[in-house]
mmCIF file with all atom_site columns, C-alpha atoms in Angstrom:
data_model
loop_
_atom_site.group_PDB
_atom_site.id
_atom_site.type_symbol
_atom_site.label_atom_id
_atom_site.label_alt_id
_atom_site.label_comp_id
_atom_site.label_asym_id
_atom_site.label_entity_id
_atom_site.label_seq_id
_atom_site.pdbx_PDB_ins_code
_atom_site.Cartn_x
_atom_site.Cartn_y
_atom_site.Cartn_z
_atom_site.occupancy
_atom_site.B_iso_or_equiv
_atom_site.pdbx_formal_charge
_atom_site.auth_seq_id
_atom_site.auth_comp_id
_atom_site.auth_asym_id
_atom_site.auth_atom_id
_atom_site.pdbx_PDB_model_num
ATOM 1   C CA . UNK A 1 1   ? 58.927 139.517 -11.151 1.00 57.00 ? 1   UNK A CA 1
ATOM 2   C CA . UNK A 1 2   ? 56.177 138.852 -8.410  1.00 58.00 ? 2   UNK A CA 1
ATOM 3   C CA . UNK A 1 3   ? 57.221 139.256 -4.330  1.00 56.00 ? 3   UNK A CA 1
ATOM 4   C CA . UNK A 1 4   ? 57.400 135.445 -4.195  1.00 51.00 ? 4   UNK A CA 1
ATOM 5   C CA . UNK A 1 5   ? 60.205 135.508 -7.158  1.00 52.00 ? 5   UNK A CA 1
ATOM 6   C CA . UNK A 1 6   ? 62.067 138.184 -5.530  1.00 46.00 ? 6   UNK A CA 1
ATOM 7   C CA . UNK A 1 7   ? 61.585 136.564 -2.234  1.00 46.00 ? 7   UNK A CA 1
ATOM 8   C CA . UNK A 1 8   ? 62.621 133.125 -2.903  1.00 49.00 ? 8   UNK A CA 1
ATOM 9   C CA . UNK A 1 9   ? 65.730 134.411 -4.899  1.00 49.00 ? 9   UNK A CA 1
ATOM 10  C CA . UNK A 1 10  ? 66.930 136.658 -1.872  1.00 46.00 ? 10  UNK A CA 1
ATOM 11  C CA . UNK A 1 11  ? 66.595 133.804 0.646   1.00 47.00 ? 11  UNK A CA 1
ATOM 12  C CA . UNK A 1 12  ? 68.268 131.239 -2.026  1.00 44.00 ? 12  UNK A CA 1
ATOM 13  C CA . UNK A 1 13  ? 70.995 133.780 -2.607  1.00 42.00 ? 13  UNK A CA 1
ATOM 14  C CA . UNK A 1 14  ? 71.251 134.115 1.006   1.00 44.00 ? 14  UNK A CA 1
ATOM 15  C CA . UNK A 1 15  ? 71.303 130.921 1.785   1.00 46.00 ? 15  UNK A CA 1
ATOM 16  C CA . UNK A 1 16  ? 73.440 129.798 -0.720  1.00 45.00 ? 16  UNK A CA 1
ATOM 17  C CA . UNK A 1 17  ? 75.760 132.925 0.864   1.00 43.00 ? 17  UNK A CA 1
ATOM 18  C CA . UNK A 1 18  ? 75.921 130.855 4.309   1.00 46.00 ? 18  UNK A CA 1
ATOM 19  C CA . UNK A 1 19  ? 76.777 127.487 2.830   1.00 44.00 ? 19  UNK A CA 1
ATOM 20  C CA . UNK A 1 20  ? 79.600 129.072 0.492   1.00 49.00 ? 20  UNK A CA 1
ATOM 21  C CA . UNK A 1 21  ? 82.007 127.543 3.268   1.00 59.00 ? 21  UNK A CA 1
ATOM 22  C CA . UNK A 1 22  ? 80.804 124.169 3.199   1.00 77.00 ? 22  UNK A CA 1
ATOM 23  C CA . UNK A 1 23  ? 80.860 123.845 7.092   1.00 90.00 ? 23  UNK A CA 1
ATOM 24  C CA . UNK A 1 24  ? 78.155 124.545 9.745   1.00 97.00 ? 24  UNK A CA 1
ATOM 25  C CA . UNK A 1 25  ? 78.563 127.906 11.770  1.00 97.00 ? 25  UNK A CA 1
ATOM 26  C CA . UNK A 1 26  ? 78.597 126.597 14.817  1.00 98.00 ? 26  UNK A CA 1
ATOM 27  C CA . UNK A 1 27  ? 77.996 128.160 18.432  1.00 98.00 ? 27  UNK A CA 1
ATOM 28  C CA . UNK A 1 28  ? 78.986 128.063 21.906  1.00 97.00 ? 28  UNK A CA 1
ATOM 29  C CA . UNK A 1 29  ? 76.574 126.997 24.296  1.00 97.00 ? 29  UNK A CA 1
ATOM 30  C CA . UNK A 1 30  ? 74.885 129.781 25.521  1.00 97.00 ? 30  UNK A CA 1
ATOM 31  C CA . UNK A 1 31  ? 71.581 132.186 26.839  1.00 97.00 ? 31  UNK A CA 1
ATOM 32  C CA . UNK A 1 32  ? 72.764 133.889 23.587  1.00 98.00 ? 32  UNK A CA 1
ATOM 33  C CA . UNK A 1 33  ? 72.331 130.553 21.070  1.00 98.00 ? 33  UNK A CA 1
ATOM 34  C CA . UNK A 1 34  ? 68.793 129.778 22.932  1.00 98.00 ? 34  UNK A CA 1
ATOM 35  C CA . UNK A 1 35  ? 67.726 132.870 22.313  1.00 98.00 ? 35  UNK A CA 1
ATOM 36  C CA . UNK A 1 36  ? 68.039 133.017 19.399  1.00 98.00 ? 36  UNK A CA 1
ATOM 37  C CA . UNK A 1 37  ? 66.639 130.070 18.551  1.00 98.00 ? 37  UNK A CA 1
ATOM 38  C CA . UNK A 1 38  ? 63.335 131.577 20.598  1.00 98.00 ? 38  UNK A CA 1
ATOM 39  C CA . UNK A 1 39  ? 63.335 134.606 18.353  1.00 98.00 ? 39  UNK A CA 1
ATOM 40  C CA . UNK A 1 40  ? 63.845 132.301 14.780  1.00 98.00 ? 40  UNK A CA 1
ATOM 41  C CA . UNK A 1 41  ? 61.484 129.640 16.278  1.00 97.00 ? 41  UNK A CA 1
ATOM 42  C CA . UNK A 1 42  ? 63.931 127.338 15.882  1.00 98.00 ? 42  UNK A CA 1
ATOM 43  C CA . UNK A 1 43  ? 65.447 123.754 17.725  1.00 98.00 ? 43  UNK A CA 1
ATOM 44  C CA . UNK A 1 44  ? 68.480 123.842 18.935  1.00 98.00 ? 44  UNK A CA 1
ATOM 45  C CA . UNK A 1 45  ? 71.023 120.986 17.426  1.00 98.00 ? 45  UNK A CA 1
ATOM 46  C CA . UNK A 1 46  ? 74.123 119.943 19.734  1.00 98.00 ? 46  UNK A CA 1
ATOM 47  C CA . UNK A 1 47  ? 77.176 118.438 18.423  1.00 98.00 ? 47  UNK A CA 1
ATOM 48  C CA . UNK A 1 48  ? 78.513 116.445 21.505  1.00 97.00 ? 48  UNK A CA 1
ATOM 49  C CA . UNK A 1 49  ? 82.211 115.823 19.804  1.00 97.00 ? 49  UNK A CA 1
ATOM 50  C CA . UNK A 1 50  ? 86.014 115.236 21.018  1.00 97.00 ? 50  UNK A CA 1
ATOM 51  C CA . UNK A 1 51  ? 89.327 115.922 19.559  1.00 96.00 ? 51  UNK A CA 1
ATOM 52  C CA . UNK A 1 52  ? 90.300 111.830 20.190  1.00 96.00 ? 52  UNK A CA 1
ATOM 53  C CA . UNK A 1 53  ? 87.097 110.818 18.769  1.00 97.00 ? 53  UNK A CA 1
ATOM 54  C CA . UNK A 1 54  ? 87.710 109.406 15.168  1.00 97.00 ? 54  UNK A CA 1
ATOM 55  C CA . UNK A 1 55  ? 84.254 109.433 14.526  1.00 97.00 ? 55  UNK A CA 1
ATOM 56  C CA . UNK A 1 56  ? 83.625 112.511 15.336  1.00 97.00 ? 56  UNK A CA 1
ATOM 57  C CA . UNK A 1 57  ? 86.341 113.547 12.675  1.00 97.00 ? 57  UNK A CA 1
ATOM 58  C CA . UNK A 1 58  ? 84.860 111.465 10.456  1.00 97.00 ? 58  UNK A CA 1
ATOM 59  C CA . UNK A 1 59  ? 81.158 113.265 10.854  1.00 97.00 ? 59  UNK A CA 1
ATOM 60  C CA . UNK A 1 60  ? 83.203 117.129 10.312  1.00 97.00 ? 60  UNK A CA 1
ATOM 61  C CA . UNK A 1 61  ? 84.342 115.661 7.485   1.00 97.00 ? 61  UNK A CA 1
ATOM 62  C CA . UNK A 1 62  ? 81.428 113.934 5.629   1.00 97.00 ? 62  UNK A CA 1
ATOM 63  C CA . UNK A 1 63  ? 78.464 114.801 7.771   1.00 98.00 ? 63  UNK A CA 1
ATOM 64  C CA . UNK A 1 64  ? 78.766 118.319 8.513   1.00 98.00 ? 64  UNK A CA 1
ATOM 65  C CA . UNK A 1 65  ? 79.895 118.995 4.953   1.00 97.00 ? 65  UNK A CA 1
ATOM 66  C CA . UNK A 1 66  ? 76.521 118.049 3.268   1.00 98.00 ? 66  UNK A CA 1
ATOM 67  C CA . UNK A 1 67  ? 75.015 120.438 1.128   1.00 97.00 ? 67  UNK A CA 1
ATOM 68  C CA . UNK A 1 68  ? 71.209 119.137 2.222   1.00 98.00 ? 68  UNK A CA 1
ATOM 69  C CA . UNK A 1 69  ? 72.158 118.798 5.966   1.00 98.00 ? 69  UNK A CA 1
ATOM 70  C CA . UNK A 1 70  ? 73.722 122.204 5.880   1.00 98.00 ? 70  UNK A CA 1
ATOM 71  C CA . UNK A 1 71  ? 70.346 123.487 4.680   1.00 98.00 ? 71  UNK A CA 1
ATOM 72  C CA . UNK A 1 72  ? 68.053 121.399 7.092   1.00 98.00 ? 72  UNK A CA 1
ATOM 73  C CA . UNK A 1 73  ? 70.402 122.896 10.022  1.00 98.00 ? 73  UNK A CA 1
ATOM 74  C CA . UNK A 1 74  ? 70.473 126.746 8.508   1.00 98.00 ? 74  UNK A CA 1
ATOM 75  C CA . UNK A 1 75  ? 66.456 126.292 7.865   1.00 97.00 ? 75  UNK A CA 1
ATOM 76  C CA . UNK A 1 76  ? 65.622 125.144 11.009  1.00 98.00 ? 76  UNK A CA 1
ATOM 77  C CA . UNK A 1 77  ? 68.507 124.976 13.666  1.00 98.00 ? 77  UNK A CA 1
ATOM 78  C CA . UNK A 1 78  ? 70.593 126.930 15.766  1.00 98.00 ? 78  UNK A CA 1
ATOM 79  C CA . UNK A 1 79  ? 74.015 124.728 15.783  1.00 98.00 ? 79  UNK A CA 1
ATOM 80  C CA . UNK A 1 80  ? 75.843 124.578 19.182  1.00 98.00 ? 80  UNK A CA 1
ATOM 81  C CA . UNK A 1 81  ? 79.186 122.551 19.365  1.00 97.00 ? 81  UNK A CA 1
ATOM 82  C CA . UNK A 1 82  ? 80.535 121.271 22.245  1.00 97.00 ? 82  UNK A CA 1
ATOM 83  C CA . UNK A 1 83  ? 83.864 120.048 22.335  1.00 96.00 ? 83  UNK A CA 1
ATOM 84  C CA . UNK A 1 84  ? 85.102 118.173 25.595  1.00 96.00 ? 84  UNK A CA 1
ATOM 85  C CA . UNK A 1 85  ? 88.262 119.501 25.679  1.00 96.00 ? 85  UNK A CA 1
ATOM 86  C CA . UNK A 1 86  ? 86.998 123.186 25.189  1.00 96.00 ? 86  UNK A CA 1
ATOM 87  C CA . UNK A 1 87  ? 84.080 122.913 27.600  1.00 95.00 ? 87  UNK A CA 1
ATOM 88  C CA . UNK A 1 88  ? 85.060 120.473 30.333  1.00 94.00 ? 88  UNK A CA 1
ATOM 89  C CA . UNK A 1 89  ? 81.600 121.083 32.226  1.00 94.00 ? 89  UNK A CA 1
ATOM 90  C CA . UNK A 1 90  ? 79.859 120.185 29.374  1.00 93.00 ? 90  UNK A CA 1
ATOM 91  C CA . UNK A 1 91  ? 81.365 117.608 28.502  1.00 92.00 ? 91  UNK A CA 1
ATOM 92  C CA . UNK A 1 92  ? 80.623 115.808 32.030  1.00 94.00 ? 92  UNK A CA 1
ATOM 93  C CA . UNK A 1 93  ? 77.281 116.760 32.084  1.00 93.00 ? 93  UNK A CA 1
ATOM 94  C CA . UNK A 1 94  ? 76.602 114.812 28.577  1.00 92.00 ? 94  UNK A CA 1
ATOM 95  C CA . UNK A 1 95  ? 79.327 112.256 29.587  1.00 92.00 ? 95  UNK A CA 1
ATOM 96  C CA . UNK A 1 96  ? 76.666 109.360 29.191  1.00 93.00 ? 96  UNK A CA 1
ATOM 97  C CA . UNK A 1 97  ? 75.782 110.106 25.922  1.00 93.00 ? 97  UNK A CA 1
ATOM 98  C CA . UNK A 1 98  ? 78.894 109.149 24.001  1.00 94.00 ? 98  UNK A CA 1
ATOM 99  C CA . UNK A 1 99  ? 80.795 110.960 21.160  1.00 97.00 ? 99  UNK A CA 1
ATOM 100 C CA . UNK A 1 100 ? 79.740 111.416 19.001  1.00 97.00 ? 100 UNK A CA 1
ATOM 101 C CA . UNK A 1 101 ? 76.455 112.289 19.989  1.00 97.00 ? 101 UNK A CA 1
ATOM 102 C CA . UNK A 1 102 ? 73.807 114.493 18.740  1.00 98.00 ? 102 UNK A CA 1
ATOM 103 C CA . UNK A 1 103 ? 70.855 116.239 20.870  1.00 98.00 ? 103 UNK A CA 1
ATOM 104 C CA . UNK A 1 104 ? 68.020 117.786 19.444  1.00 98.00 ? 104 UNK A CA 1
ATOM 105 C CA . UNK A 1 105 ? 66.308 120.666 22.030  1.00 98.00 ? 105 UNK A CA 1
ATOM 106 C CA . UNK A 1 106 ? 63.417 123.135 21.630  1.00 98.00 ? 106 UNK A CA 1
ATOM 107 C CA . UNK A 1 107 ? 63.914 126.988 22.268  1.00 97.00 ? 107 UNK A CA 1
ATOM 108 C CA . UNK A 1 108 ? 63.601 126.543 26.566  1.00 97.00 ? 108 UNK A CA 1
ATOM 109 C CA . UNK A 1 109 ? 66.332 123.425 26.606  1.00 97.00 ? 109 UNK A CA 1
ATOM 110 C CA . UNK A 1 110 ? 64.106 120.525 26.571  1.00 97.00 ? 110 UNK A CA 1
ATOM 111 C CA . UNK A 1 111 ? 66.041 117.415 24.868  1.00 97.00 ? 111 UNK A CA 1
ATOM 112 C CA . UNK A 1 112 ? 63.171 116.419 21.956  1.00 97.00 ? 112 UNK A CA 1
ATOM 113 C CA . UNK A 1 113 ? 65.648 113.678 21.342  1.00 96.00 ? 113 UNK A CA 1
ATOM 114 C CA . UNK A 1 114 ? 69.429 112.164 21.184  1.00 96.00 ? 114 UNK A CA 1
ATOM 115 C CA . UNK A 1 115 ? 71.414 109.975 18.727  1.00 97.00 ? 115 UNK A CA 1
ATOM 116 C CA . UNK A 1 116 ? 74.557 108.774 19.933  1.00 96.00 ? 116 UNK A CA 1
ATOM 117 C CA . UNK A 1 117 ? 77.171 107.521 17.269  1.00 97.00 ? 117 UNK A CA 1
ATOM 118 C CA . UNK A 1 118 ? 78.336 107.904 13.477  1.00 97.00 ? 118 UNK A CA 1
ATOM 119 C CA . UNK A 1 119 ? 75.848 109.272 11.589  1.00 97.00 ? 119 UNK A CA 1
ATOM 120 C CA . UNK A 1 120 ? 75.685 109.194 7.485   1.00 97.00 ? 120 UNK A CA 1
ATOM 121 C CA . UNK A 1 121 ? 74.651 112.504 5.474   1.00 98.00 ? 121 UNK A CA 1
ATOM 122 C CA . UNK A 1 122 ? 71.102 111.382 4.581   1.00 98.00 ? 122 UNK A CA 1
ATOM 123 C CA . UNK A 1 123 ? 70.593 109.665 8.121   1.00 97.00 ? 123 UNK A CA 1
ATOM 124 C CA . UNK A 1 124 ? 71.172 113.225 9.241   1.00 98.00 ? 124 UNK A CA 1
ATOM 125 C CA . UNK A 1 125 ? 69.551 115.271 7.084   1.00 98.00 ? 125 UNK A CA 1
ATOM 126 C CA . UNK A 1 126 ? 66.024 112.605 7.735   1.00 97.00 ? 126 UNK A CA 1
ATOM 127 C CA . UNK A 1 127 ? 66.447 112.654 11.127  1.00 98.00 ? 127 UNK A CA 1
ATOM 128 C CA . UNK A 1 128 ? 66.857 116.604 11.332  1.00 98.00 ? 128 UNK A CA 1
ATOM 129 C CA . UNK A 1 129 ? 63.494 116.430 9.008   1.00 98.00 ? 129 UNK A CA 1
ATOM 130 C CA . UNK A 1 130 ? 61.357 114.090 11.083  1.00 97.00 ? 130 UNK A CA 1
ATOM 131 C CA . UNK A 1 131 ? 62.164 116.033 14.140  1.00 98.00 ? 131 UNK A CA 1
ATOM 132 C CA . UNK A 1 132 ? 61.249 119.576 12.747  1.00 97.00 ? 132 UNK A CA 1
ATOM 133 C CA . UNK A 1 133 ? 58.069 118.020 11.325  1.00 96.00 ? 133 UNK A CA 1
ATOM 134 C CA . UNK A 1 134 ? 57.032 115.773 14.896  1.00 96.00 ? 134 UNK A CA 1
ATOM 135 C CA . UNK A 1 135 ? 57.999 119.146 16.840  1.00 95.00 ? 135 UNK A CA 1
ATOM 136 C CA . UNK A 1 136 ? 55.619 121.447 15.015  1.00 93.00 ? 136 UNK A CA 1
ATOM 137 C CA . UNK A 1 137 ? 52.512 118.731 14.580  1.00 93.00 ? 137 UNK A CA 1
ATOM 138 C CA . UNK A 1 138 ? 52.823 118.822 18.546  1.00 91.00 ? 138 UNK A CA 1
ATOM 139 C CA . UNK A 1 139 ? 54.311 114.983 18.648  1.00 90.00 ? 139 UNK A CA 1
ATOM 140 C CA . UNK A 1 140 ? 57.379 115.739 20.492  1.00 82.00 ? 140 UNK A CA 1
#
């Protein structure tokens, strides 16, 4: 078996190790998450969510559950989850955007983008696409 075999089978393996619990592993907001994110050149993905929000529910049940958006987010995202009731100063500086909402951010905290509302598996897993690919041809 050739290095690419070997490779491609640990980071399968791997991967398929991180999705074995069908949910994302999301973060706290932190220096912590954006660091890391530096160090895996990585965006950073924020949930903007609710506990009365029904379609926020909705999206941790369908949404966050997808086997290709849980890939696109372990690829190339550091997940960060903030929950109004959990983070109260959070949730009033994002208070405009809506729940659910979704931000996309580079490495430094620049907001590359924001969706606000339900969004369906494949809507998320295209949208978490086109952003990766506009971010690293320099477009956004």
């Amino acid at each position: 078996m050739n290095k690419m075999s070997v490779l491609k089978k640990s980071f399968l393996s791997l991967l398929s190790m991180a999705l074995a619990d069908g949910s994302v592993p999301w973060k706290d907001w932190s220096d912590a998450a954006f660091d890391q994110a530096k160090a895996e050149n990585k965006l950073v993905l924020v949930d903007l969510s609710a506990e009365w929000c029904a379609y926020c529910k909705k999206m941790d049940a369908t949404t966050w559950q997808d086997a290709k958006v849980l890939a696109a987010i372990e690829q190339d995202y550091v997940p960060i989850q903030i929950v109004d009731e959990q983070a109260p100063e959070l949730a009033e500086r994002y208070r405009q955007y809506g729940r659910p909402a979704v931000i996309i951010m580079d490495a430094e905290g620049k907001e590359l983008m924001r969706k606000r509302g339900y969004m369906k598996p494949q809507w998320m897993e295209w949208m978490l696409q086109a952003v990766v690919q506009e971010h690293r041809e320099g477009k956004l």
